[in-house]
Amino acid sequence: MSDTAKMTGEEMMALARELYPICRSITGDGVRKTLDILGNHLALERREVPSGTPVLDWTVPREWNIRDAWIKDADGKRVVDFAASNLHVVNYSVPVPAQRMSLEELQPHLHSLEDRPELVPYRTTYYDENWGFCLSHRQREALEPGEYEVCIDSSLEDGALSYGELLIPGTSEEEVLISAHVCHPSLANDNLSGIALATAFAKALSTSPRRLSYRFVFAPGTIGAISWLAANREAVARVRHGLTLVCIGNDDGLRYKRSLDGDAPIDRAVEAVLERSGETCFVRDFHPYGYDERQYNSPGFRIPVGSLSRGQHGEFPEYHTSADDLSFIRGDRLEGALDTLFETARILDTNRQYRSLAPFGEPQLGRRGLYRAMGGETNPADLSIAMLWTLQLADGEHDLLAMAERSGLDFEVVARAAALLEEHELLEAIG
Ligand code: ZN
């Protein structure tokens, strides 16, 4: 891959900064604007699914858009202002024409965090027609009793749900699905880090030929992934591996949540990469709470999709608050995650099952010059042991990852041994 195709951490941060002010939601112009910006980097195909479309067990909701919202005090001063931060309005709030109400009447519509009084929470009301404002607890406590004017200049109308999709073909039709949610407004780690990382990964893959095809889906959480699945019921059979990229730009070790299967090649590939990364990494089993890996792993689809993140969602204190801002994510953390994705892609591309073509007893390696081939290796002992392991396990059942696990050797050494044996017609790759 050329250097120009690989976005630096700073370039990923620049993309996150560009996307940060946009008020995204599960539908509406915020998602379209986001996809437009990603379109400056990728040849994304835009899909629009009309409101009311049945998608699996769901229905695409009406489209939400917002222009302005405020709470004004008796002097007409905006004390809570959507223009200052889009987190101040409960996402998907129904329109509220300008009207006066007492603080008492307003209170049930206010959301703050008593235990973190400086932070503004992020709240949504997608499937419940309601409205509200979010503010810091400090701000809320400073509101004097009396009359306020409130207004939410939003609309909830028939429209569409938008998502973006990109297929980067490899030599094989087998696909790897990379999915990032694009429905959160001004929150950096929880969705911009995943969006920027997926964009950088797609951009780099576009210029580097490979075996596996890659499909990128940039869709609103849950309903977007469900809409994509509904439109691709047949096509998903080609998807062999997948990852959701979420909350991955903060200063924390990489975390991998396994697919439901738990032992799929994607699980073993990511774990192999994390093991040798030298970083403190965490691996946890699948659980049915989190992001769109829930949809992809559901019984009707069972696509082995794991989730790569840093702060486990819901387990970092900045989660879904105004503290998840641009200062919470870092370019070097995104770059580290990008390297992990490249290495995982390389393993997935190379990983195959092998069958020995000389399975009866040990083939005579010396006669084939395979000992000489080891002469130039920096660690000849590893390569020769890897050849023996590979021949021993080449029963058509074990893949290279399994051989690396069983032997305790690095995946690359095992892969090189298999390539050498294949060249000498002692092994054949299956599938
Ligand atoms: Zn979230």
Short mmCIF file of C-alpha atoms and ligand atoms in Angstrom, two decimals:
data_model
loop_
_atom_site.label_atom_id
_atom_site.label_comp_id
_atom_site.label_asym_id
_atom_site.label_seq_id
_atom_site.Cartn_x
_atom_site.Cartn_y
_atom_site.Cartn_z
CA MET A 1 0.00 0.00 0.00
CA SER A 2 1.25 3.47 -0.74
CA ASP A 3 1.91 5.86 2.11
CA THR A 4 -0.60 8.36 0.79
CA ALA A 5 -3.43 5.84 1.23
CA LYS A 6 -2.64 5.28 4.88
CA MET A 7 -4.20 8.00 6.99
CA THR A 8 -2.10 9.13 9.91
CA GLY A 9 -3.47 9.47 13.41
CA GLU A 10 -3.58 13.22 12.87
CA GLU A 11 -5.61 12.77 9.66
CA MET A 12 -8.07 10.51 11.48
CA MET A 13 -8.34 13.17 14.19
CA ALA A 14 -8.95 15.83 11.54
CA LEU A 15 -11.82 13.74 10.19
CA ALA A 16 -13.24 13.31 13.70
CA ARG A 17 -13.01 17.09 14.23
CA GLU A 18 -14.87 17.73 10.97
CA LEU A 19 -17.66 15.31 11.97
CA TYR A 20 -17.90 16.34 15.61
CA PRO A 21 -20.29 19.34 15.38
CA ILE A 22 -22.90 17.48 13.30
CA CYS A 23 -26.14 16.54 15.05
CA ARG A 24 -26.49 12.92 14.00
CA SER A 25 -29.37 10.64 14.90
CA ILE A 26 -30.80 7.35 13.61
CA THR A 27 -32.31 9.22 10.64
CA GLY A 28 -32.03 12.68 9.15
CA ASP A 29 -29.64 15.11 7.56
CA GLY A 30 -26.95 14.64 10.22
CA VAL A 31 -26.30 11.11 8.95
CA ARG A 32 -26.39 12.31 5.32
CA LYS A 33 -23.91 15.09 6.03
CA THR A 34 -21.68 12.57 7.80
CA LEU A 35 -21.81 10.21 4.81
CA ASP A 36 -21.07 13.18 2.49
CA ILE A 37 -17.88 13.90 4.42
CA LEU A 38 -16.86 10.22 4.40
CA GLY A 39 -17.54 10.38 0.67
CA ASN A 40 -14.56 12.73 0.35
CA HIS A 41 -12.38 9.77 1.35
CA LEU A 42 -14.30 6.74 0.07
CA ALA A 43 -16.53 5.85 -2.89
CA LEU A 44 -19.43 5.18 -0.52
CA GLU A 45 -22.78 4.10 -1.89
CA ARG A 46 -25.63 5.85 -0.14
CA ARG A 47 -28.79 3.88 0.64
CA GLU A 48 -32.08 5.52 1.65
CA VAL A 49 -34.72 3.31 3.26
CA PRO A 50 -38.12 5.08 3.35
CA SER A 51 -39.94 5.64 6.64
CA GLY A 52 -42.48 2.89 7.22
CA THR A 53 -40.41 0.20 5.49
CA PRO A 54 -40.62 -3.06 7.42
CA VAL A 55 -37.09 -4.26 8.20
CA LEU A 56 -36.92 -7.67 9.88
CA ASP A 57 -38.99 -7.26 13.07
CA TRP A 58 -38.75 -3.43 12.95
CA THR A 59 -40.13 -0.54 10.95
CA VAL A 60 -38.04 2.39 9.71
CA PRO A 61 -39.24 5.36 11.80
CA ARG A 62 -40.08 8.83 10.64
CA GLU A 63 -37.13 11.06 9.86
CA TRP A 64 -35.96 13.45 12.54
CA ASN A 65 -34.31 16.80 11.85
CA ILE A 66 -33.57 19.72 14.11
CA ARG A 67 -32.65 23.33 13.50
CA ASP A 68 -32.64 24.95 16.91
CA ALA A 69 -33.79 24.53 20.51
CA TRP A 70 -33.51 26.54 23.68
CA ILE A 71 -34.67 27.31 27.18
CA LYS A 72 -34.81 31.07 27.80
CA ASP A 73 -35.05 32.68 31.20
CA ALA A 74 -37.35 35.58 32.11
CA ASP A 75 -34.84 38.05 30.59
CA GLY A 76 -34.92 36.22 27.27
CA LYS A 77 -31.40 34.87 27.76
CA ARG A 78 -30.76 31.34 26.50
CA VAL A 79 -29.82 29.30 29.55
CA VAL A 80 -29.81 26.02 27.63
CA ASP A 81 -28.88 26.31 23.97
CA PHE A 82 -28.79 23.65 21.24
CA ALA A 83 -26.47 25.95 19.28
CA ALA A 84 -23.83 25.60 22.00
CA SER A 85 -23.98 21.77 22.01
CA ASN A 86 -26.33 19.36 20.29
CA LEU A 87 -26.23 17.16 23.42
CA HIS A 88 -28.51 19.72 25.08
CA VAL A 89 -31.58 18.33 23.30
CA VAL A 90 -32.83 14.80 23.88
CA ASN A 91 -32.16 13.22 20.50
CA TYR A 92 -35.42 12.59 18.55
CA SER A 93 -37.41 15.09 20.64
CA VAL A 94 -40.77 15.88 19.08
CA PRO A 95 -41.26 19.52 18.01
CA VAL A 96 -42.18 21.89 20.83
CA PRO A 97 -43.51 25.26 19.62
CA ALA A 98 -42.16 28.20 21.64
CA GLN A 99 -44.14 28.37 24.87
CA ARG A 100 -43.80 29.51 28.43
CA MET A 101 -43.81 27.12 31.35
CA SER A 102 -42.83 27.12 34.99
CA LEU A 103 -39.64 25.49 36.21
CA GLU A 104 -41.83 22.88 37.92
CA GLU A 105 -43.49 21.97 34.64
CA LEU A 106 -40.12 21.91 32.93
CA GLN A 107 -38.34 19.67 35.48
CA PRO A 108 -39.69 16.31 34.21
CA HIS A 109 -38.17 17.18 30.82
CA LEU A 110 -34.70 17.95 32.20
CA HIS A 111 -31.89 15.40 32.41
CA SER A 112 -28.67 15.83 34.37
CA LEU A 113 -26.16 13.70 36.25
CA GLU A 114 -26.15 14.28 39.97
CA ASP A 115 -22.98 12.23 40.49
CA ARG A 116 -21.08 14.08 37.73
CA PRO A 117 -22.47 17.59 38.12
CA GLU A 118 -20.24 19.22 35.46
CA LEU A 119 -21.20 16.89 32.60
CA VAL A 120 -24.08 17.05 30.15
CA PRO A 121 -25.62 13.61 29.53
CA TYR A 122 -26.54 12.23 26.10
CA ARG A 123 -30.14 11.00 25.94
CA THR A 124 -32.40 9.72 23.18
CA THR A 125 -36.12 9.09 22.78
CA TYR A 126 -36.22 7.21 19.47
CA TYR A 127 -39.23 5.00 19.97
CA ASP A 128 -41.14 7.02 22.53
CA GLU A 129 -42.65 10.35 21.43
CA ASN A 130 -41.29 12.71 24.02
CA TRP A 131 -39.04 15.71 24.36
CA GLY A 132 -36.42 16.98 26.73
CA PHE A 133 -33.27 18.93 27.44
CA CYS A 134 -29.95 17.74 28.88
CA LEU A 135 -27.78 19.97 31.00
CA SER A 136 -25.14 19.75 33.68
CA HIS A 137 -26.45 19.28 37.19
CA ARG A 138 -24.62 22.46 38.16
CA GLN A 139 -26.55 24.36 35.47
CA ARG A 140 -29.81 22.77 36.53
CA GLU A 141 -29.37 23.73 40.15
CA ALA A 142 -28.70 27.32 39.13
CA LEU A 143 -32.13 27.64 37.46
CA GLU A 144 -34.23 30.08 39.49
CA PRO A 145 -37.88 29.24 40.13
CA GLY A 146 -40.18 31.10 37.74
CA GLU A 147 -41.21 31.13 34.11
CA TYR A 148 -39.12 29.93 31.17
CA GLU A 149 -39.66 29.88 27.45
CA VAL A 150 -38.91 26.57 25.74
CA CYS A 151 -38.75 25.73 22.07
CA ILE A 152 -37.60 22.71 20.07
CA ASP A 153 -37.55 23.52 16.37
CA SER A 154 -37.42 19.92 15.16
CA SER A 155 -39.42 17.88 12.69
CA LEU A 156 -40.50 14.27 12.67
CA GLU A 157 -41.81 13.45 9.20
CA ASP A 158 -41.89 10.74 6.58
CA GLY A 159 -38.49 10.59 5.00
CA ALA A 160 -35.81 7.91 5.04
CA LEU A 161 -33.08 6.23 7.00
CA SER A 162 -29.67 6.68 5.39
CA TYR A 163 -26.65 4.45 5.51
CA GLY A 164 -23.45 4.12 3.52
CA GLU A 165 -21.88 1.00 2.12
CA LEU A 166 -18.65 0.20 0.33
CA LEU A 167 -17.42 -3.07 -1.15
CA ILE A 168 -13.70 -3.45 -1.76
CA PRO A 169 -13.39 -6.58 -3.88
CA GLY A 170 -10.58 -9.07 -3.32
CA THR A 171 -9.76 -12.07 -5.49
CA SER A 172 -12.22 -14.14 -3.43
CA GLU A 173 -15.94 -13.45 -3.04
CA GLU A 174 -15.67 -14.24 0.65
CA GLU A 175 -16.20 -11.07 2.61
CA VAL A 176 -15.10 -9.41 5.81
CA LEU A 177 -17.72 -7.04 7.23
CA ILE A 178 -16.55 -3.90 9.00
CA SER A 179 -19.36 -1.99 10.68
CA ALA A 180 -19.41 1.38 12.44
CA HIS A 181 -22.45 3.15 13.85
CA VAL A 182 -23.07 6.74 12.72
CA CYS A 183 -25.99 7.86 14.89
CA HIS A 184 -24.38 9.66 17.82
CA PRO A 185 -24.17 13.48 17.77
CA SER A 186 -21.17 15.33 19.30
CA LEU A 187 -19.54 12.36 21.00
CA ALA A 188 -15.98 11.52 20.05
CA ASN A 189 -15.06 8.08 21.30
CA ASP A 190 -18.56 6.67 20.97
CA ASN A 191 -18.86 6.77 17.32
CA LEU A 192 -16.38 9.21 15.76
CA SER A 193 -13.37 7.05 16.68
CA GLY A 194 -14.97 4.02 15.01
CA ILE A 195 -16.04 6.04 11.97
CA ALA A 196 -12.59 7.60 11.48
CA LEU A 197 -10.84 4.27 11.97
CA ALA A 198 -13.14 2.40 9.58
CA THR A 199 -12.63 5.16 7.00
CA ALA A 200 -8.85 4.94 7.31
CA PHE A 201 -8.95 1.14 7.08
CA ALA A 202 -11.19 1.20 3.99
CA LYS A 203 -9.04 3.85 2.33
CA ALA A 204 -5.89 1.79 2.83
CA LEU A 205 -7.50 -1.48 1.69
CA SER A 206 -8.75 0.20 -1.49
CA THR A 207 -5.19 0.49 -2.77
CA SER A 208 -3.82 -2.85 -1.61
CA PRO A 209 -4.78 -6.02 -3.46
CA ARG A 210 -5.84 -8.95 -1.31
CA ARG A 211 -7.70 -12.27 -1.30
CA LEU A 212 -10.71 -11.44 0.86
CA SER A 213 -13.27 -8.83 -0.13
CA TYR A 214 -14.16 -6.17 2.43
CA ARG A 215 -17.58 -4.67 2.98
CA PHE A 216 -17.88 -1.51 5.06
CA VAL A 217 -21.23 -0.48 6.52
CA PHE A 218 -21.64 2.96 8.09
CA ALA A 219 -25.14 2.80 9.54
CA PRO A 220 -27.13 4.13 12.47
CA GLY A 221 -27.00 1.76 15.46
CA THR A 222 -29.52 -1.10 15.64
CA ILE A 223 -32.14 0.09 13.12
CA GLY A 224 -29.42 0.86 10.52
CA ALA A 225 -27.73 -2.52 10.87
CA ILE A 226 -31.15 -4.18 10.82
CA SER A 227 -32.02 -2.26 7.63
CA TRP A 228 -28.77 -3.40 6.05
CA LEU A 229 -29.39 -7.03 7.06
CA ALA A 230 -32.96 -6.86 5.75
CA ALA A 231 -31.67 -5.70 2.36
CA ASN A 232 -28.88 -8.29 2.27
CA ARG A 233 -30.47 -11.50 3.52
CA GLU A 234 -28.90 -13.54 0.72
CA ALA A 235 -25.63 -11.64 0.44
CA VAL A 236 -24.71 -12.19 4.07
CA ALA A 237 -23.86 -15.81 3.22
CA ARG A 238 -20.66 -14.46 1.69
CA VAL A 239 -19.61 -12.73 4.91
CA ARG A 240 -17.18 -15.01 6.71
CA HIS A 241 -15.77 -12.63 9.32
CA GLY A 242 -16.73 -9.30 10.81
CA LEU A 243 -15.90 -6.59 13.28
CA THR A 244 -17.73 -3.66 14.74
CA LEU A 245 -15.39 -0.76 15.53
CA VAL A 246 -16.56 1.23 18.54
CA CYS A 247 -15.11 3.43 21.29
CA ILE A 248 -11.55 2.88 20.14
CA GLY A 249 -9.73 6.22 20.33
CA ASN A 250 -9.27 6.70 24.07
CA ASP A 251 -6.21 6.05 26.16
CA ASP A 252 -6.95 2.49 27.18
CA GLY A 253 -5.78 -0.96 26.11
CA LEU A 254 -7.45 -2.61 23.13
CA ARG A 255 -10.43 -4.74 24.02
CA TYR A 256 -11.88 -7.50 21.94
CA LYS A 257 -15.34 -8.92 22.44
CA ARG A 258 -15.61 -12.30 20.76
CA SER A 259 -18.28 -13.31 18.28
CA LEU A 260 -21.07 -15.51 19.64
CA ASP A 261 -19.21 -18.57 18.38
CA GLY A 262 -16.21 -17.45 20.40
CA ASP A 263 -13.80 -19.60 18.40
CA ALA A 264 -14.34 -18.29 14.88
CA PRO A 265 -11.31 -17.39 12.74
CA ILE A 266 -11.96 -13.69 13.40
CA ASP A 267 -11.76 -14.35 17.14
CA ARG A 268 -8.58 -16.35 16.84
CA ALA A 269 -7.02 -13.86 14.40
CA VAL A 270 -7.65 -10.81 16.57
CA GLU A 271 -6.51 -12.62 19.68
CA ALA A 272 -3.29 -13.71 17.94
CA VAL A 273 -2.60 -10.07 17.01
CA LEU A 274 -3.40 -8.73 20.47
CA GLU A 275 -1.27 -11.36 22.17
CA ARG A 276 1.88 -10.21 20.42
CA SER A 277 1.06 -6.47 20.42
CA GLY A 278 2.94 -5.79 23.64
CA GLU A 279 0.02 -3.61 24.77
CA THR A 280 -2.18 -4.51 27.73
CA CYS A 281 -5.20 -5.95 25.98
CA PHE A 282 -8.45 -7.46 27.16
CA VAL A 283 -10.50 -10.23 25.62
CA ARG A 284 -13.98 -11.03 26.74
CA ASP A 285 -16.64 -13.41 25.64
CA PHE A 286 -19.69 -12.39 23.69
CA HIS A 287 -22.58 -10.89 25.62
CA PRO A 288 -25.83 -9.69 24.10
CA TYR A 289 -25.40 -6.05 25.02
CA GLY A 290 -23.30 -3.60 23.08
CA TYR A 291 -23.35 -2.54 19.44
CA ASP A 292 -24.41 -4.09 16.14
CA GLU A 293 -22.54 -7.35 16.69
CA ARG A 294 -25.84 -8.27 18.40
CA GLN A 295 -27.69 -8.09 15.08
CA TYR A 296 -25.04 -9.82 12.98
CA ASN A 297 -24.68 -12.74 15.42
CA SER A 298 -28.46 -13.29 15.75
CA PRO A 299 -29.63 -16.88 15.09
CA GLY A 300 -31.02 -16.18 11.62
CA PHE A 301 -27.68 -14.75 10.43
CA ARG A 302 -24.96 -16.03 12.75
CA ILE A 303 -22.25 -13.96 11.08
CA PRO A 304 -19.18 -14.28 13.28
CA VAL A 305 -18.74 -10.60 14.15
CA GLY A 306 -16.59 -9.53 17.07
CA SER A 307 -16.15 -6.04 18.42
CA LEU A 308 -12.92 -4.12 18.72
CA SER A 309 -12.82 -1.20 21.15
CA ARG A 310 -10.76 0.40 23.87
CA GLY A 311 -13.03 1.61 26.64
CA GLN A 312 -15.67 -1.07 27.01
CA HIS A 313 -18.97 0.62 26.20
CA GLY A 314 -20.73 1.84 29.28
CA GLU A 315 -17.66 1.17 31.41
CA PHE A 316 -15.76 4.42 30.99
CA PRO A 317 -17.02 7.36 33.02
CA GLU A 318 -17.07 9.70 29.99
CA TYR A 319 -19.48 7.33 28.19
CA HIS A 320 -22.58 9.11 26.81
CA THR A 321 -21.63 12.46 28.34
CA SER A 322 -20.15 15.75 27.21
CA ALA A 323 -16.78 14.51 28.53
CA ASP A 324 -16.60 12.19 25.51
CA ASP A 325 -15.33 15.12 23.48
CA LEU A 326 -12.42 15.47 21.06
CA SER A 327 -9.91 15.77 23.89
CA PHE A 328 -10.89 12.26 25.00
CA ILE A 329 -9.51 10.60 21.83
CA ARG A 330 -6.00 10.59 20.40
CA GLY A 331 -4.45 10.10 17.00
CA ASP A 332 -1.80 7.65 18.21
CA ARG A 333 -4.48 5.43 19.77
CA LEU A 334 -6.34 5.37 16.46
CA GLU A 335 -3.11 4.57 14.64
CA GLY A 336 -2.43 1.68 17.02
CA ALA A 337 -5.90 0.32 16.33
CA LEU A 338 -5.35 0.70 12.58
CA ASP A 339 -2.16 -1.37 12.80
CA THR A 340 -4.11 -4.05 14.65
CA LEU A 341 -6.68 -4.11 11.84
CA PHE A 342 -3.97 -4.43 9.16
CA GLU A 343 -2.37 -7.33 10.99
CA THR A 344 -5.73 -9.02 11.48
CA ALA A 345 -6.48 -8.58 7.77
CA ARG A 346 -3.15 -10.12 6.88
CA ILE A 347 -3.85 -13.17 9.03
CA LEU A 348 -7.38 -13.60 7.69
CA ASP A 349 -6.02 -13.38 4.15
CA THR A 350 -3.33 -15.97 4.75
CA ASN A 351 -5.22 -18.31 7.06
CA ARG A 352 -6.25 -21.53 5.27
CA GLN A 353 -6.73 -25.16 6.07
CA TYR A 354 -4.12 -27.49 4.63
CA ARG A 355 -3.97 -31.12 3.60
CA SER A 356 -0.73 -33.05 3.43
CA LEU A 357 0.08 -34.55 0.05
CA ALA A 358 2.49 -37.00 1.71
CA PRO A 359 0.53 -37.96 4.80
CA PHE A 360 1.98 -41.42 5.37
CA GLY A 361 4.96 -40.99 7.64
CA GLU A 362 7.21 -37.96 7.59
CA PRO A 363 8.22 -36.79 4.14
CA GLN A 364 11.95 -36.65 3.52
CA LEU A 365 12.67 -32.94 3.76
CA GLY A 366 16.42 -33.17 3.10
CA ARG A 367 15.84 -34.76 -0.31
CA ARG A 368 13.76 -31.70 -1.28
CA GLY A 369 16.35 -29.21 -0.14
CA LEU A 370 14.11 -27.93 2.61
CA TYR A 371 16.89 -27.96 5.17
CA ARG A 372 18.95 -25.77 2.87
CA ALA A 373 15.97 -23.43 2.55
CA MET A 374 16.21 -22.86 6.26
CA GLY A 375 19.83 -21.83 6.06
CA GLY A 376 19.19 -18.12 5.62
CA GLU A 377 16.52 -17.81 8.25
CA THR A 378 17.17 -15.71 11.30
CA ASN A 379 15.60 -18.38 13.43
CA PRO A 380 16.02 -21.63 11.51
CA ALA A 381 14.96 -23.72 14.47
CA ASP A 382 11.53 -22.07 14.56
CA LEU A 383 10.97 -22.54 10.85
CA SER A 384 12.01 -26.18 10.89
CA ILE A 385 9.79 -26.89 13.89
CA ALA A 386 6.98 -25.00 12.15
CA MET A 387 7.39 -27.23 9.08
CA LEU A 388 7.16 -30.33 11.23
CA TRP A 389 4.07 -29.02 13.05
CA THR A 390 2.44 -27.98 9.80
CA LEU A 391 3.03 -31.41 8.21
CA GLN A 392 1.80 -33.11 11.37
CA LEU A 393 -1.44 -31.09 11.51
CA ALA A 394 -2.15 -30.90 7.76
CA ASP A 395 -5.20 -33.16 7.94
CA GLY A 396 -7.59 -30.76 6.24
CA GLU A 397 -9.11 -29.84 9.59
CA HIS A 398 -6.54 -27.50 11.09
CA ASP A 399 -6.05 -24.01 9.75
CA LEU A 400 -2.82 -22.03 10.14
CA LEU A 401 -4.19 -20.26 13.22
CA ALA A 402 -4.84 -23.62 14.87
CA MET A 403 -1.33 -24.74 13.93
CA ALA A 404 0.15 -21.59 15.44
CA GLU A 405 -1.91 -22.07 18.61
CA ARG A 406 -1.01 -25.75 18.94
CA SER A 407 2.70 -25.18 18.32
CA GLY A 408 3.03 -21.99 20.28
CA LEU A 409 4.81 -20.49 17.29
CA ASP A 410 4.12 -17.13 15.70
CA PHE A 411 1.48 -17.17 12.97
CA GLU A 412 3.92 -15.69 10.43
CA VAL A 413 6.45 -18.48 10.96
CA VAL A 414 3.80 -21.15 10.53
CA ALA A 415 2.47 -19.38 7.43
CA ARG A 416 5.96 -19.24 5.94
CA ALA A 417 6.52 -22.92 6.66
CA ALA A 418 3.22 -23.80 4.97
CA ALA A 419 4.07 -21.67 1.93
CA LEU A 420 7.42 -23.40 1.60
CA LEU A 421 5.85 -26.85 1.88
CA GLU A 422 3.18 -25.88 -0.63
CA GLU A 423 5.90 -24.79 -3.07
CA HIS A 424 7.44 -28.23 -2.69
CA GLU A 425 4.09 -29.91 -3.29
CA LEU A 426 3.91 -31.42 0.15
CA LEU A 427 0.80 -29.47 1.17
CA GLU A 428 -2.28 -28.11 -0.52
CA ALA A 429 -4.54 -25.35 0.70
CA ILE A 430 -8.22 -26.21 0.95
CA GLY A 431 -10.93 -23.67 0.16
ZN ZN B 1 -23.48 4.91 22.43
#
